[in-house]
Coordinates of C-alpha atoms in Angstrom, one line a residue:
X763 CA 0.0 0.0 0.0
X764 CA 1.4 3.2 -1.1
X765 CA 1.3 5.9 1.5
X766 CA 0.2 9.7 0.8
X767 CA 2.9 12.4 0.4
X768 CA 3.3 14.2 3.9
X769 CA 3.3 17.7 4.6
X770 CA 1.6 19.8 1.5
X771 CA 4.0 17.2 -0.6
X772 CA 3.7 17.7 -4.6
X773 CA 3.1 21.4 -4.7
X774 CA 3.3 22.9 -7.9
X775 CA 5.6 25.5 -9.0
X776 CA 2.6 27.9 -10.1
X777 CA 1.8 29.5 -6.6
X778 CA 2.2 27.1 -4.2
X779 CA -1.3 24.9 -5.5
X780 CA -1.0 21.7 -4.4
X781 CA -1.0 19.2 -7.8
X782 CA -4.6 17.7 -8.6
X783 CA -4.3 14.1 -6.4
X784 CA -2.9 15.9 -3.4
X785 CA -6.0 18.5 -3.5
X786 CA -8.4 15.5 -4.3
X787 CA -6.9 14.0 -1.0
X788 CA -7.4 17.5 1.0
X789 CA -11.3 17.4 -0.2
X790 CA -11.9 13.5 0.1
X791 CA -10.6 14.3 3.8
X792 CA -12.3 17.0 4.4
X793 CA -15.7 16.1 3.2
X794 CA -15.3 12.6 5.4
X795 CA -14.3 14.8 8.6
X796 CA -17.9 17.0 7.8
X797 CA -20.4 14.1 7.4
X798 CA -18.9 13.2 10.7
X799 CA -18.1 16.5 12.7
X800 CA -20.8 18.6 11.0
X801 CA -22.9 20.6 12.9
X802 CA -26.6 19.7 13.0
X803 CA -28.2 23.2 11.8
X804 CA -31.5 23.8 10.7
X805 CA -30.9 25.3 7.1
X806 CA -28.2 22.7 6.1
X807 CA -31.6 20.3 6.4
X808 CA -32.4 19.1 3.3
X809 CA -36.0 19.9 3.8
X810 CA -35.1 23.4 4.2
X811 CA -35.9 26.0 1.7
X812 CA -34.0 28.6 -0.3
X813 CA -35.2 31.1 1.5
X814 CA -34.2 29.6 4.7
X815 CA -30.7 29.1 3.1
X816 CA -30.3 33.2 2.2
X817 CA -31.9 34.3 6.0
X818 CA -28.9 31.7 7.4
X819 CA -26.6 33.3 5.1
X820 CA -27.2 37.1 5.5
X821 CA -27.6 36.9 9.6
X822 CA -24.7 34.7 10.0
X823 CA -22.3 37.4 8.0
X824 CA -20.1 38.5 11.0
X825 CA -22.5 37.0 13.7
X826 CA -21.8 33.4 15.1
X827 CA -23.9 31.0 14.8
X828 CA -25.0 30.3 18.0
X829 CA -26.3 33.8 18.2
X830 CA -28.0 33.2 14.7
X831 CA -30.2 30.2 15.4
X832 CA -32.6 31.4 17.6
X833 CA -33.4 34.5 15.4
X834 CA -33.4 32.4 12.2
X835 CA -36.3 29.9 14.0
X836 CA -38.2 33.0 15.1
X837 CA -37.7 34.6 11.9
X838 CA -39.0 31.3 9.6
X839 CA -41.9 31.4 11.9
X840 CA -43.3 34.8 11.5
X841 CA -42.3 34.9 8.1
X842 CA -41.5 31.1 6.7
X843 CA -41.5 33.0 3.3
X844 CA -40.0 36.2 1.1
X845 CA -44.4 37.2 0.6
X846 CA -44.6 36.9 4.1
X847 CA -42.0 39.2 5.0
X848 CA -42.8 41.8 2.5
X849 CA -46.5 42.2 3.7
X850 CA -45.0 43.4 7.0
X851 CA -43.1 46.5 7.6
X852 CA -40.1 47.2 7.5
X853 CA -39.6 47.9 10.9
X854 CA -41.0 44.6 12.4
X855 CA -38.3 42.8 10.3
X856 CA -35.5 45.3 12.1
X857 CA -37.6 44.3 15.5
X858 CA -37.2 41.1 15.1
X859 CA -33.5 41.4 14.3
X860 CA -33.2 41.6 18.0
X861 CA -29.1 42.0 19.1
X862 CA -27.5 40.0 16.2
X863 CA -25.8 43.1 15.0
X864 CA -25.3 45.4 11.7
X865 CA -29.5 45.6 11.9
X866 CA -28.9 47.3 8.4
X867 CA -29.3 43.6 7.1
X868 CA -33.0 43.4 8.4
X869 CA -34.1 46.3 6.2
X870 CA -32.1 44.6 3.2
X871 CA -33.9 41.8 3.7
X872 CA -36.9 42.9 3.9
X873 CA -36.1 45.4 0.2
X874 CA -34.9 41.6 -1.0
X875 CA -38.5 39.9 -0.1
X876 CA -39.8 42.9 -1.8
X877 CA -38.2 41.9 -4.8
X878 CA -38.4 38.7 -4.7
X879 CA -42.3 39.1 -4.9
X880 CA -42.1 41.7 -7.5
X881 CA -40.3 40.1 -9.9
X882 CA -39.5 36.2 -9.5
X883 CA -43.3 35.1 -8.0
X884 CA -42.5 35.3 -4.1
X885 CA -39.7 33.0 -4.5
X886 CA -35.8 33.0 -3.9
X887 CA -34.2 32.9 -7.2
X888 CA -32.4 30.2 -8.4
X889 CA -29.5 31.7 -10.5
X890 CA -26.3 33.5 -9.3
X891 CA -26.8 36.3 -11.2
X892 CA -30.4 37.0 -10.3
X893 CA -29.6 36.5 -6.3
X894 CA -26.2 38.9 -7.0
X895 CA -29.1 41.2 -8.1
X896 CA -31.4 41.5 -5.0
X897 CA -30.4 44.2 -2.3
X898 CA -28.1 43.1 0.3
X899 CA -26.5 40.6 -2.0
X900 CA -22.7 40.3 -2.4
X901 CA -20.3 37.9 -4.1
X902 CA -20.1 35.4 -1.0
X903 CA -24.3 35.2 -0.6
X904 CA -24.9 34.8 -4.2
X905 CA -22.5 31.8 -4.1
X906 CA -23.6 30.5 -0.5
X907 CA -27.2 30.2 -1.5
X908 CA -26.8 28.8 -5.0
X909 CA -24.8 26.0 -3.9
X910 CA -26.4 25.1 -0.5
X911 CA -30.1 25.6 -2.2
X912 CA -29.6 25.2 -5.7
X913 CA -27.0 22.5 -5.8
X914 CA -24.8 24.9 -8.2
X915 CA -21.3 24.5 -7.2
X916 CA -20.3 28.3 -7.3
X917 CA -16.9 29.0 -5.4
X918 CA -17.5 29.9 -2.3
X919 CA -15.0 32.0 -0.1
X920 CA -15.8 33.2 3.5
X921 CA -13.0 34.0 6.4
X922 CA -13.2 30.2 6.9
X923 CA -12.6 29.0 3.8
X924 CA -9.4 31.6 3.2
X925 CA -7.7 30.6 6.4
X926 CA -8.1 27.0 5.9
X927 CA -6.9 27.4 2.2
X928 CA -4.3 30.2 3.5
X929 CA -2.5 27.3 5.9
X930 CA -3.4 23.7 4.4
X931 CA -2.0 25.4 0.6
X932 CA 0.2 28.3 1.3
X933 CA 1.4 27.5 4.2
X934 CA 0.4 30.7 6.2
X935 CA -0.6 31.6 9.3
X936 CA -3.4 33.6 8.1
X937 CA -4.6 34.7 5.2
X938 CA -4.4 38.6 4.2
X939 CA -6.3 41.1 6.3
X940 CA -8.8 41.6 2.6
X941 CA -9.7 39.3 0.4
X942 CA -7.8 39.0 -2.7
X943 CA -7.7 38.1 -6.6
X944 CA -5.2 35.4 -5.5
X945 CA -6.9 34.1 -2.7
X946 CA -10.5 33.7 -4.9
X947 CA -8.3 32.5 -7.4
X948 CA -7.3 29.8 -5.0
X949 CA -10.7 29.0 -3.9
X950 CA -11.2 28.3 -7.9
X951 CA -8.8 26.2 -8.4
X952 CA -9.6 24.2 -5.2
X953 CA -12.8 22.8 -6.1
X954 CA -13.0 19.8 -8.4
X955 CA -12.5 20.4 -12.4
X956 CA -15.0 18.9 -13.7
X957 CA -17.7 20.0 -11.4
X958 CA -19.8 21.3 -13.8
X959 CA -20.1 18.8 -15.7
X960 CA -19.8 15.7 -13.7
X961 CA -22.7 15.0 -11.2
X962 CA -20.1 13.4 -8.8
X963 CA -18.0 16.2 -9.0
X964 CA -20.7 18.5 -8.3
X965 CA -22.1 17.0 -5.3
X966 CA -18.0 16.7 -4.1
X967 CA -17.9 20.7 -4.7
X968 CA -21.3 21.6 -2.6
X969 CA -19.9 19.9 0.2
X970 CA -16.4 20.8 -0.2
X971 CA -18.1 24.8 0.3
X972 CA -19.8 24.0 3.5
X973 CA -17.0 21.4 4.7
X974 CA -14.4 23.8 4.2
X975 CA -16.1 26.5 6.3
X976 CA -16.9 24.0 8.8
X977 CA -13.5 22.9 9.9
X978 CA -12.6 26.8 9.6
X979 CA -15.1 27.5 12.4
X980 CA -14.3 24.2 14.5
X981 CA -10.6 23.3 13.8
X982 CA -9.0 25.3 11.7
X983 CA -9.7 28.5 14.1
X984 CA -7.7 31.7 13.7
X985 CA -6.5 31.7 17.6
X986 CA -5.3 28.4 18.8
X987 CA -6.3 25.9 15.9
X988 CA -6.8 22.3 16.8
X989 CA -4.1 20.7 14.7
X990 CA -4.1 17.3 16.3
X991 CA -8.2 17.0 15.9
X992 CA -7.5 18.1 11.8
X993 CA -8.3 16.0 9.5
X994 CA -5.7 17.1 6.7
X995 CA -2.9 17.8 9.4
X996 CA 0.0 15.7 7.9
X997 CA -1.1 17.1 4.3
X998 CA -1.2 20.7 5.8
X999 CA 1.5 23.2 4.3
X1000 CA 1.6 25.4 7.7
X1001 CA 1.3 22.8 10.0
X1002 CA 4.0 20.3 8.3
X1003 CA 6.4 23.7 8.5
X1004 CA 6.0 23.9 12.0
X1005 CA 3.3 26.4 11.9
X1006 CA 5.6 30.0 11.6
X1007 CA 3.9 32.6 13.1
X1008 CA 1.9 35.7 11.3
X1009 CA 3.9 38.2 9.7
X1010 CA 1.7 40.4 7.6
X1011 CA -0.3 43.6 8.7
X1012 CA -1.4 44.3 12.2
X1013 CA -5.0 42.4 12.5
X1014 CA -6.6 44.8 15.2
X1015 CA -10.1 43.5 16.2
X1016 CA -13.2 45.7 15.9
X1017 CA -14.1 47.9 19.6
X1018 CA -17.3 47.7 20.8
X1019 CA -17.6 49.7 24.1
X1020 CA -18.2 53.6 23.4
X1021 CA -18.2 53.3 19.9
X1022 CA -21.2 54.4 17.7
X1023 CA -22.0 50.8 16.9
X1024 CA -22.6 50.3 20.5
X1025 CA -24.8 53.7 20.8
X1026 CA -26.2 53.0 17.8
X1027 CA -27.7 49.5 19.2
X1028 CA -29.3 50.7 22.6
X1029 CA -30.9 53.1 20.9
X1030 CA -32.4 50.3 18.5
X1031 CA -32.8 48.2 21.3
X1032 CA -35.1 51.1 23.0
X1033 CA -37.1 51.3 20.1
X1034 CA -37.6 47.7 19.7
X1035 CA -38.8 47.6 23.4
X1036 CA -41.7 50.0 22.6
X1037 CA -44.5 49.2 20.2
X1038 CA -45.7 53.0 19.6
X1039 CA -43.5 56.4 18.9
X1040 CA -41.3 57.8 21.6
X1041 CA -40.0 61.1 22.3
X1042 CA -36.4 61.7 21.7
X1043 CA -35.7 62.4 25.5
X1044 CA -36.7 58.3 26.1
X1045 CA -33.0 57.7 23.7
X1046 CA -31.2 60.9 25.8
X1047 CA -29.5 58.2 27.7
X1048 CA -28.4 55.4 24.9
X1049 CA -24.5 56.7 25.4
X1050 CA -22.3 58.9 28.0
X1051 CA -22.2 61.7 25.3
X1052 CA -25.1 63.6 24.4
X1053 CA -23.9 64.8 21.0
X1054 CA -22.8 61.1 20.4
X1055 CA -26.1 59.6 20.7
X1056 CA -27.8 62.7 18.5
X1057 CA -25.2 62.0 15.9
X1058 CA -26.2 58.3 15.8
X1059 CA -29.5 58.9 15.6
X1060 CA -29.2 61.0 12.8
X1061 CA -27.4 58.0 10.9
X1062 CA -29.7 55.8 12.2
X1063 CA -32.1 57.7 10.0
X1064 CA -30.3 58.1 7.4
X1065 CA -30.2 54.7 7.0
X1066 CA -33.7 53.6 7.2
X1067 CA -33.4 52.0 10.5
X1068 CA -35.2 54.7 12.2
X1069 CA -38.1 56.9 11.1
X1070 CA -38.6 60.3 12.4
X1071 CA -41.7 61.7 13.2
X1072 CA -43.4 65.3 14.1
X1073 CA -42.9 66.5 17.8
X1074 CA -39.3 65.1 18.3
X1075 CA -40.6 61.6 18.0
X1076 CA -39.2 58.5 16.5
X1077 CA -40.2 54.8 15.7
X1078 CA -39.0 51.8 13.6
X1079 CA -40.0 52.0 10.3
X1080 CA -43.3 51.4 9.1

């Protein structure tokens, strides 16, 4: 029995990529470790709907997922689909948002629903192009959602997916601060070749995506990864090198405490807690500095999340 090539073995000249068998051996691994180690979420059911698919992919952007599942069930049960959302207004959707963070993605959500009932029958749609087309949809959504609901095997890169690609290929740490032409270039030419046009390859490619995230979020973890649980250790460039530490740009995480995002969220928390307008003196105390909060509130409204009315009152949206 011949033994695999330790240690990121057989990398080719052009960047570092590892040669076709060895990257067939990354994903074969990989995709065993997931139908093992994967977590049990709702929207990776297969009963689950598209629609279900793009709320789990828009709240989890930046949020874990912990914090994520809770809102998602509450969410698919006031509003199990886009028609449903769109009958309500907008600011029950931003209401319902609760803490998750960035509440901006409510209101796209709800413009998407919108859409979605406008102009493809109150359903999610079922092409990359048309999701890239609905508000509040990037690169990384469009791809999630056609190839966790659609079954298209569009490249999909997250944080996850570059870190794990970063160390098990490149041999790096961590991957750069912004994602790159290289690094989706990467992603590319990781998936299987003929997944297109081979159904085997396809399915391989849909659960390469969401395997690939997976051990990201579990193993492959940006502080203190798991090495010895890693299913693709011995084959891992940065791990086989003896894992040398980061040396690119300082990564400084985002601040929370007295920054506008945090004014910004008690004062949507304080409208979410009342059901009717309140006067502007009930959000005087959201922050430490008066001029803070008034200058949150006023992007607050700019953005949609907050709705002025006459007398120095404000509400959610309607």
């Amino acid at each position: 029995m011949v033994s695999e090539p330790a240690g990121g073995a057989q990398r080719a000249a052009h960047g570092g990529v590892p040669d076709p068998v060895t990257m067939e051996r990354l994903r074969r691994r990989v995709n065993g470790w997931y139908a093992q180690a994967g977590r049990a979420l709702p929207w990776r059911e297969q009963d689950c709907s598209p629609w279900g698919v793009l709320l789990s992919e828009v709240m989890a952007q930046q949020t874990p997922l912990s914090r994520v599942e809770p809102v998602w069930r509450d969410w698919m049960e006031h509003w199990p689909t886009p028609s449903s959302l769109a009958a309500a207004a907008p600011g029950e959707a931003v209401r319902a948002w609760g803490r998750l963070g960035y509440p901006r993605r409510a209101l796209r959500l709800h413009e998407a629903a919108t859409v979605m009932v406008e102009r493809h029958r109150g359903e999610v749609p079922n092409t990359p192009a048309e999701l890239l087309a609905l508000p509040g949809v990037g690169a990384y959504t469009a791809a999630a959602v056609a190839s966790f609901a659609f079954r298209i095997p569009e490249v999909v890169v997250d944080t996850n997916v570059r870190r794990v690609l970063a160390r098990t290929v490149e041999g790096k740490a961590l991957p750069h601060v912004t994602l790159t032409r290289a690094e989706s270039d990467l992603a590319l030419r990781a998936m299987p070749a003929q997944r297109h046009t081979a159904p085997s390859a396809r399915a391989e490619a849909n659960v390469w995506n969401v395997a690939v995230m997976e051990l990201g979020a579990l193993v492959c973890v940006a502080r203190g990864p798991r090495c010895a649980d890693c299913p693709v250790a011995d084959l891992c460039a940065w791990n086989t090198a003896g894992r040398p530490a980061y040396d690119g740009p300082p990564r400084r995480g985002q601040a929370w405490h007295g920054t506008d995002r945090q004014v910004r969220g008690e004062i949507l928390r304080r409208l979410r807690e009342q059901h009717r307008p309140v006067h502007r003196s009930h959000l005087d105390g959201a922050g430490p500095d008066p001029v803070q909060v008034l200058r949150c509130l006023d992007s607050l409204v700019a953005d949609g999340l907050v709705e002025p009315l006459s007398h120095n009152r404000f509400r959610l949206p309607a």
